[in-house]
Every structure is written in C-alpha cells, then in structure tokens.
C-alpha cells in the first residue's frame, strides 16, 4: 500500500482509530473484534466480522493525521475492495478499488467527505448492503440514487 501513495501522509492518528473502533463496536452488531495493531506505534485498526458475503471477513483501517484514510475489506476466498483517500497518481485523492480483487482505482462515492463518522458509517453501510443483504458488488461504490 505504501507504494500506492503518491505524496506524504504523515503519521497514523491513533485517537481517530480509537474513535472509529468505538463507533464500530457500538453500532455494528456483526463486529467480532476491533483492535489497534500496536498501541505504541499504531499502523491500523483491524476489525473482524462474524459474517460476510462468502465468509467472515476483516477490515483494516488506517487514518493519518493529515486526514487521509484507507478502509480495506478482505474475505479469505478472495473478495477484496478498498476505499482510500490519499494522493495517488492518475486517480482522485478519494478513490475506490473495486472487488473482487481491489482493482484499478476509480473515483469514490465518498468524494470530498472528511468527517470520520460519516465516512465510517457510509463504508460499513455499503459493506452491509453487499456482504449481508446480498446487494450487487456494484452497490459498494454506487452514487446517490
């Protein structure tokens, strides 16, 4: 992932990761666990789910002090997608890597949104529509209806 970032993003914001963890544990009943990988030098929040589209999956979340972020969801059998906001060559800062294998970046439906609560709820809502409610994978990054 580091090679995918075309500009400086700075250190990880551990306070924001704690806020995201608390929000997910409180609001999403399918979260099995949510833990920051290293309390002294955090790089990501790792969230595991009790269910998913084909199998229980996990989401790795990074939020940098500069406001850039990464929400990457993976299931063991290969479903993989990612919502990012960081400098990237040939893509807008807010972009999406679609499933099934987190392919080439395309503009994200999140656009210029910066509020961590809105972004987290939107990503989890889209995950739930696809992984739990059976919506098409295209629903992950669909624009407003």
CSV table of N, CA and C in Angstrom, one decimal, residues 17-130:
chain,number,residue,atom,x,y,z
A,17,UNK,N,-8.3,6.4,15.2
A,17,UNK,CA,-8.5,5.0,15.1
A,17,UNK,C,-9.3,4.5,16.3
A,18,UNK,N,-9.1,5.0,17.5
A,18,UNK,CA,-9.8,4.7,18.7
A,18,UNK,C,-11.3,5.1,18.6
A,19,UNK,N,-11.5,6.3,18.0
A,19,UNK,CA,-12.9,6.7,17.8
A,19,UNK,C,-13.6,5.8,16.8
A,20,UNK,N,-13.0,5.4,15.7
A,20,UNK,CA,-13.6,4.5,14.7
A,20,UNK,C,-13.9,3.2,15.4
A,21,UNK,N,-12.9,2.7,16.1
A,21,UNK,CA,-13.1,1.4,16.9
A,21,UNK,C,-14.3,1.5,17.7
A,22,UNK,N,-14.4,2.5,18.5
A,22,UNK,CA,-15.6,2.7,19.4
A,22,UNK,C,-16.9,2.8,18.7
A,23,UNK,N,-16.9,3.5,17.6
A,23,UNK,CA,-18.1,3.6,16.8
A,23,UNK,C,-18.5,2.2,16.2
A,24,UNK,N,-17.6,1.5,15.7
A,24,UNK,CA,-17.9,0.2,15.1
A,24,UNK,C,-18.4,-0.8,16.2
A,25,UNK,N,-17.7,-0.9,17.3
A,25,UNK,CA,-18.1,-1.8,18.3
A,25,UNK,C,-19.5,-1.5,18.9
A,26,UNK,N,-19.8,-0.2,19.0
A,26,UNK,CA,-21.1,0.3,19.5
A,26,UNK,C,-22.2,0.1,18.5
A,27,UNK,N,-22.0,0.3,17.2
A,27,UNK,CA,-23.0,0.4,16.2
A,27,UNK,C,-23.2,-0.8,15.3
A,28,UNK,N,-22.2,-1.6,15.1
A,28,UNK,CA,-22.3,-2.7,14.2
A,28,UNK,C,-22.3,-4.0,14.9
A,29,UNK,N,-23.4,-4.7,15.0
A,29,UNK,CA,-23.5,-6.0,15.8
A,29,UNK,C,-22.7,-7.1,15.2
A,30,UNK,N,-22.3,-7.0,13.9
A,30,UNK,CA,-21.5,-8.1,13.3
A,30,UNK,C,-20.0,-8.0,13.6
A,31,UNK,N,-19.6,-7.0,14.3
A,31,UNK,CA,-18.2,-6.9,14.6
A,31,UNK,C,-17.8,-7.9,15.7
A,32,UNK,N,-16.9,-8.8,15.4
A,32,UNK,CA,-16.4,-9.7,16.4
A,32,UNK,C,-15.4,-9.1,17.3
A,33,UNK,N,-14.5,-8.4,16.6
A,33,UNK,CA,-13.4,-7.7,17.4
A,33,UNK,C,-12.9,-6.5,16.6
A,34,UNK,N,-12.3,-5.6,17.3
A,34,UNK,CA,-11.8,-4.4,16.7
A,34,UNK,C,-10.6,-3.9,17.6
A,35,UNK,N,-9.4,-4.0,17.1
A,35,UNK,CA,-8.2,-3.7,17.9
A,35,UNK,C,-7.2,-3.0,17.0
A,36,UNK,N,-6.5,-2.1,17.7
A,36,UNK,CA,-5.4,-1.4,17.1
A,36,UNK,C,-4.2,-2.3,17.1
A,37,UNK,N,-3.5,-2.4,16.0
A,37,UNK,CA,-2.4,-3.4,15.9
A,37,UNK,C,-1.3,-3.2,16.9
A,38,UNK,N,-0.9,-2.0,17.2
A,38,UNK,CA,0.2,-1.7,18.1
A,38,UNK,C,-0.1,-0.4,18.9
A,39,UNK,N,-0.4,-0.5,20.2
A,39,UNK,CA,-0.7,0.7,20.9
A,39,UNK,C,0.4,1.7,21.0
A,40,UNK,N,1.6,1.3,20.9
A,40,UNK,CA,2.7,2.2,21.0
A,40,UNK,C,3.0,2.9,19.7
A,41,UNK,N,3.0,2.2,18.6
A,41,UNK,CA,3.2,2.7,17.2
A,41,UNK,C,2.2,2.1,16.3
A,42,UNK,N,0.9,2.6,16.4
A,42,UNK,CA,-0.2,2.1,15.6
A,42,UNK,C,0.0,2.3,14.1
A,43,UNK,N,-0.4,1.3,13.3
A,43,UNK,CA,-0.5,1.5,11.8
A,43,UNK,C,-1.8,1.2,11.3
A,44,UNK,N,-2.7,0.5,12.1
A,44,UNK,CA,-4.1,0.2,11.6
A,44,UNK,C,-5.0,-0.3,12.7
A,45,UNK,N,-6.2,-0.2,12.4
A,45,UNK,CA,-7.3,-0.8,13.2
A,45,UNK,C,-7.7,-2.0,12.5
A,46,UNK,N,-7.7,-3.2,13.1
A,46,UNK,CA,-8.1,-4.4,12.5
A,46,UNK,C,-9.5,-4.8,13.0
A,47,UNK,N,-10.5,-4.9,12.1
A,47,UNK,CA,-11.8,-5.3,12.5
A,47,UNK,C,-12.2,-6.6,11.9
A,48,UNK,N,-12.6,-7.5,12.7
A,48,UNK,CA,-13.1,-8.8,12.2
A,48,UNK,C,-14.6,-8.9,12.4
A,49,UNK,N,-15.3,-9.5,11.4
A,49,UNK,CA,-16.7,-9.6,11.4
A,49,UNK,C,-17.1,-11.1,11.5
A,50,UNK,N,-18.3,-11.3,12.1
A,50,UNK,CA,-18.8,-12.7,12.3
A,50,UNK,C,-19.4,-13.2,11.0
A,51,UNK,N,-19.6,-12.4,10.0
A,51,UNK,CA,-20.3,-12.8,8.8
A,51,UNK,C,-19.7,-12.0,7.6
A,52,UNK,N,-20.0,-12.4,6.4
A,52,UNK,CA,-19.6,-11.6,5.2
A,52,UNK,C,-20.3,-12.1,4.0
A,53,UNK,N,-19.9,-11.8,2.9
A,53,UNK,CA,-20.6,-12.2,1.6
A,53,UNK,C,-20.5,-13.7,1.4
A,54,UNK,N,-19.2,-14.2,1.4
A,54,UNK,CA,-19.0,-15.6,1.2
A,54,UNK,C,-18.4,-16.3,2.5
A,55,UNK,N,-17.8,-15.5,3.3
A,55,UNK,CA,-17.2,-16.0,4.6
A,55,UNK,C,-16.9,-14.8,5.5
A,56,UNK,N,-16.8,-15.0,6.7
A,56,UNK,CA,-16.5,-13.9,7.7
A,56,UNK,C,-15.2,-13.2,7.2
A,57,UNK,N,-15.2,-11.9,7.2
A,57,UNK,CA,-14.1,-11.1,6.7
A,57,UNK,C,-13.5,-10.2,7.7
A,58,UNK,N,-12.6,-9.4,7.2
A,58,UNK,CA,-11.9,-8.4,8.1
A,58,UNK,C,-11.7,-7.1,7.4
A,59,UNK,N,-11.7,-6.0,8.1
A,59,UNK,CA,-11.4,-4.7,7.5
A,59,UNK,C,-10.2,-4.1,8.3
A,60,UNK,N,-9.3,-3.6,7.5
A,60,UNK,CA,-8.1,-2.9,8.0
A,60,UNK,C,-8.3,-1.5,7.7
A,61,UNK,N,-8.2,-0.6,8.8
A,61,UNK,CA,-8.5,0.8,8.6
A,61,UNK,C,-7.3,1.6,9.1
A,62,UNK,N,-6.8,2.5,8.3
A,62,UNK,CA,-5.8,3.4,8.7
A,62,UNK,C,-6.3,4.8,8.5
A,63,UNK,N,-6.0,5.7,9.4
A,63,UNK,CA,-6.4,7.1,9.3
A,63,UNK,C,-5.1,7.9,9.7
A,64,UNK,N,-4.7,8.8,8.8
A,64,UNK,CA,-3.5,9.5,9.1
A,64,UNK,C,-3.8,10.9,9.6
A,65,UNK,N,-2.9,11.5,10.3
A,65,UNK,CA,-3.0,12.9,10.9
A,65,UNK,C,-3.5,13.9,9.9
A,66,UNK,N,-3.1,13.7,8.6
A,66,UNK,CA,-3.4,14.7,7.6
A,66,UNK,C,-4.9,14.5,7.0
A,67,UNK,N,-5.6,13.5,7.5
A,67,UNK,CA,-7.0,13.3,7.1
A,67,UNK,C,-7.1,12.2,6.0
A,68,UNK,N,-6.0,11.7,5.5
A,68,UNK,CA,-6.1,10.6,4.5
A,68,UNK,C,-6.5,9.4,5.2
A,69,UNK,N,-7.1,8.4,4.5
A,69,UNK,CA,-7.6,7.2,5.1
A,69,UNK,C,-7.6,6.0,4.1
A,70,UNK,N,-7.7,4.8,4.7
A,70,UNK,CA,-7.8,3.6,4.0
A,70,UNK,C,-8.7,2.6,4.7
A,71,UNK,N,-9.7,2.1,4.1
A,71,UNK,CA,-10.6,1.1,4.6
A,71,UNK,C,-10.6,-0.1,3.6
A,72,UNK,N,-9.9,-1.2,4.0
A,72,UNK,CA,-9.7,-2.3,3.1
A,72,UNK,C,-10.4,-3.5,3.7
A,73,UNK,N,-11.3,-4.1,2.9
A,73,UNK,CA,-12.1,-5.3,3.4
A,73,UNK,C,-11.6,-6.5,2.6
A,74,UNK,N,-11.4,-7.6,3.3
A,74,UNK,CA,-10.9,-8.8,2.7
A,74,UNK,C,-11.7,-10.0,3.3
A,75,UNK,N,-12.0,-11.0,2.4
A,75,UNK,CA,-12.5,-12.3,2.9
A,75,UNK,C,-11.5,-13.3,2.4
A,76,UNK,N,-11.4,-14.5,3.1
A,76,UNK,CA,-10.4,-15.5,2.9
A,76,UNK,C,-10.5,-16.1,1.4
A,77,UNK,N,-11.7,-16.1,0.8
A,77,UNK,CA,-11.8,-16.7,-0.5
A,77,UNK,C,-11.5,-15.7,-1.6
A,78,UNK,N,-11.1,-14.5,-1.3
A,78,UNK,CA,-10.7,-13.6,-2.4
A,78,UNK,C,-11.4,-12.3,-2.5
A,79,UNK,N,-12.6,-12.1,-1.9
A,79,UNK,CA,-13.2,-10.8,-2.0
A,79,UNK,C,-12.4,-9.7,-1.4
A,80,UNK,N,-12.1,-8.7,-2.1
A,80,UNK,CA,-11.2,-7.7,-1.7
A,80,UNK,C,-11.6,-6.3,-2.3
A,81,UNK,N,-11.8,-5.3,-1.5
A,81,UNK,CA,-12.1,-4.0,-2.0
A,81,UNK,C,-11.5,-2.9,-1.0
A,82,UNK,N,-11.4,-1.7,-1.5
A,82,UNK,CA,-10.8,-0.7,-0.6
A,82,UNK,C,-11.3,0.7,-1.0
A,83,UNK,N,-11.6,1.5,0.1
A,83,UNK,CA,-11.9,2.9,-0.1
A,83,UNK,C,-10.7,3.6,0.5
A,84,UNK,N,-10.2,4.6,-0.3
A,84,UNK,CA,-9.0,5.3,0.0
A,84,UNK,C,-9.2,6.8,-0.2
A,85,UNK,N,-8.4,7.6,0.6
A,85,UNK,CA,-8.3,9.0,0.3
A,85,UNK,C,-6.9,9.3,0.7
A,86,UNK,N,-6.1,9.5,-0.4
A,86,UNK,CA,-4.7,9.9,-0.3
A,86,UNK,C,-4.2,10.3,-1.7
A,87,UNK,N,-3.1,11.0,-1.7
A,87,UNK,CA,-2.6,11.3,-3.0
A,87,UNK,C,-2.2,10.1,-3.8
A,88,UNK,N,-2.7,10.0,-5.1
A,88,UNK,CA,-2.4,8.9,-5.9
A,88,UNK,C,-2.3,9.3,-7.4
A,89,UNK,N,-1.2,8.9,-8.0
A,89,UNK,CA,-1.0,9.2,-9.4
A,89,UNK,C,-2.2,8.7,-10.3
A,90,UNK,N,-2.7,9.5,-11.2
A,90,UNK,CA,-3.7,9.1,-12.1
A,90,UNK,C,-5.1,8.7,-11.5
A,91,UNK,N,-5.4,9.2,-10.3
A,91,UNK,CA,-6.7,9.0,-9.7
A,91,UNK,C,-7.0,10.2,-8.7
A,92,UNK,N,-8.2,10.4,-8.5
A,92,UNK,CA,-8.5,11.5,-7.5
A,92,UNK,C,-8.1,11.0,-6.1
A,93,UNK,N,-7.9,11.9,-5.2
A,93,UNK,CA,-7.5,11.6,-3.8
A,93,UNK,C,-8.5,10.6,-3.2
A,94,UNK,N,-9.8,10.9,-3.3
A,94,UNK,CA,-10.8,10.0,-2.8
A,94,UNK,C,-11.1,9.0,-3.9
A,95,UNK,N,-10.7,7.7,-3.7
A,95,UNK,CA,-10.9,6.7,-4.8
A,95,UNK,C,-11.3,5.4,-4.2
A,96,UNK,N,-11.7,4.5,-5.0
A,96,UNK,CA,-12.2,3.2,-4.6
A,96,UNK,C,-11.5,2.1,-5.5
A,97,UNK,N,-11.1,1.0,-4.9
A,97,UNK,CA,-10.5,-0.1,-5.6
A,97,UNK,C,-11.6,-1.2,-5.5
A,98,UNK,N,-12.2,-1.5,-6.7
A,98,UNK,CA,-13.4,-2.4,-6.7
A,98,UNK,C,-13.0,-3.9,-6.5
A,99,UNK,N,-14.0,-4.6,-6.0
A,99,UNK,CA,-13.9,-6.1,-5.9
A,99,UNK,C,-14.0,-6.7,-7.3
A,100,UNK,N,-13.6,-7.9,-7.5
A,100,UNK,CA,-13.3,-8.8,-6.4
A,100,UNK,C,-11.9,-8.8,-5.9
A,101,UNK,N,-11.0,-8.0,-6.5
A,101,UNK,CA,-9.6,-8.1,-6.2
A,101,UNK,C,-9.0,-6.7,-5.9
A,102,UNK,N,-9.8,-5.7,-5.5
A,102,UNK,CA,-9.3,-4.3,-5.3
A,102,UNK,C,-8.5,-3.8,-6.5
A,103,UNK,N,-9.2,-3.9,-7.6
A,103,UNK,CA,-8.7,-3.5,-8.9
A,103,UNK,C,-8.3,-2.0,-9.0
A,104,UNK,N,-8.1,-1.6,-10.3
A,104,UNK,CA,-7.7,-0.2,-10.6
A,104,UNK,C,-8.6,0.8,-9.9
A,105,UNK,N,-8.0,1.9,-9.4
A,105,UNK,CA,-8.7,2.9,-8.7
A,105,UNK,C,-9.7,3.6,-9.6
A,106,UNK,N,-10.8,4.0,-9.1
A,106,UNK,CA,-11.9,4.8,-9.7
A,106,UNK,C,-12.4,5.8,-8.7
A,107,UNK,N,-13.0,6.9,-9.1
A,107,UNK,CA,-13.5,7.8,-8.1
A,107,UNK,C,-14.4,7.2,-7.1
A,108,UNK,N,-14.3,7.7,-5.9
A,108,UNK,CA,-15.1,7.1,-4.7
A,108,UNK,C,-16.4,7.9,-4.6
A,109,UNK,N,-17.5,7.2,-4.2
A,109,UNK,CA,-18.7,7.9,-3.9
A,109,UNK,C,-18.6,8.8,-2.7
A,110,UNK,N,-17.6,8.7,-1.9
A,110,UNK,CA,-17.4,9.5,-0.7
A,110,UNK,C,-16.9,10.9,-1.1
A,111,UNK,N,-16.3,11.1,-2.3
A,111,UNK,CA,-15.9,12.4,-2.8
A,111,UNK,C,-15.1,13.1,-1.8
A,112,UNK,N,-15.5,14.3,-1.5
A,112,UNK,CA,-14.7,15.2,-0.6
A,112,UNK,C,-15.1,15.1,0.9
A,113,UNK,N,-15.9,14.1,1.2
A,113,UNK,CA,-16.3,14.0,2.6
A,113,UNK,C,-15.0,13.8,3.5
A,114,UNK,N,-15.0,14.5,4.7
A,114,UNK,CA,-13.9,14.4,5.6
A,114,UNK,C,-14.2,14.0,7.0
A,115,UNK,N,-15.5,13.9,7.3
A,115,UNK,CA,-15.9,13.5,8.7
A,115,UNK,C,-15.7,12.0,8.9
A,116,UNK,N,-14.9,11.6,9.9
A,116,UNK,CA,-14.6,10.2,10.1
A,116,UNK,C,-15.9,9.4,10.4
A,117,UNK,N,-16.9,10.0,11.2
A,117,UNK,CA,-18.1,9.3,11.5
A,117,UNK,C,-18.9,9.0,10.2
A,118,UNK,N,-19.0,10.0,9.4
A,118,UNK,CA,-19.8,9.9,8.1
A,118,UNK,C,-19.1,8.9,7.2
A,119,UNK,N,-17.8,8.9,7.1
A,119,UNK,CA,-17.1,8.0,6.2
A,119,UNK,C,-17.2,6.6,6.7
A,120,UNK,N,-17.0,6.4,8.0
A,120,UNK,CA,-17.0,5.1,8.6
A,120,UNK,C,-18.4,4.5,8.5
A,121,UNK,N,-19.4,5.2,8.8
A,121,UNK,CA,-20.8,4.7,8.7
A,121,UNK,C,-21.2,4.4,7.2
A,122,UNK,N,-20.7,5.3,6.3
A,122,UNK,CA,-21.0,5.0,4.9
A,122,UNK,C,-20.3,3.8,4.4
A,123,UNK,N,-19.1,3.6,4.7
A,123,UNK,CA,-18.4,2.3,4.3
A,123,UNK,C,-19.0,1.1,4.9
A,124,UNK,N,-19.3,1.1,6.2
A,124,UNK,CA,-20.0,0.0,6.8
A,124,UNK,C,-21.4,-0.3,6.3
A,125,UNK,N,-22.1,0.8,6.0
A,125,UNK,CA,-23.4,0.6,5.4
A,125,UNK,C,-23.3,0.0,4.0
A,126,UNK,N,-22.4,0.4,3.2
A,126,UNK,CA,-22.2,-0.3,1.9
A,126,UNK,C,-21.7,-1.7,2.0
A,127,UNK,N,-20.8,-2.0,3.0
A,127,UNK,CA,-20.4,-3.3,3.3
A,127,UNK,C,-21.6,-4.2,3.6
A,128,UNK,N,-22.4,-3.7,4.5
A,128,UNK,CA,-23.6,-4.5,5.0
A,128,UNK,C,-24.5,-4.8,3.8
A,129,UNK,N,-24.8,-3.8,3.0
A,129,UNK,CA,-25.7,-4.0,1.8
A,129,UNK,C,-25.2,-5.2,1.0
A,130,UNK,N,-23.9,-5.2,0.7
A,130,UNK,CA,-23.3,-6.2,-0.2
A,130,UNK,C,-23.1,-7.5,0.5
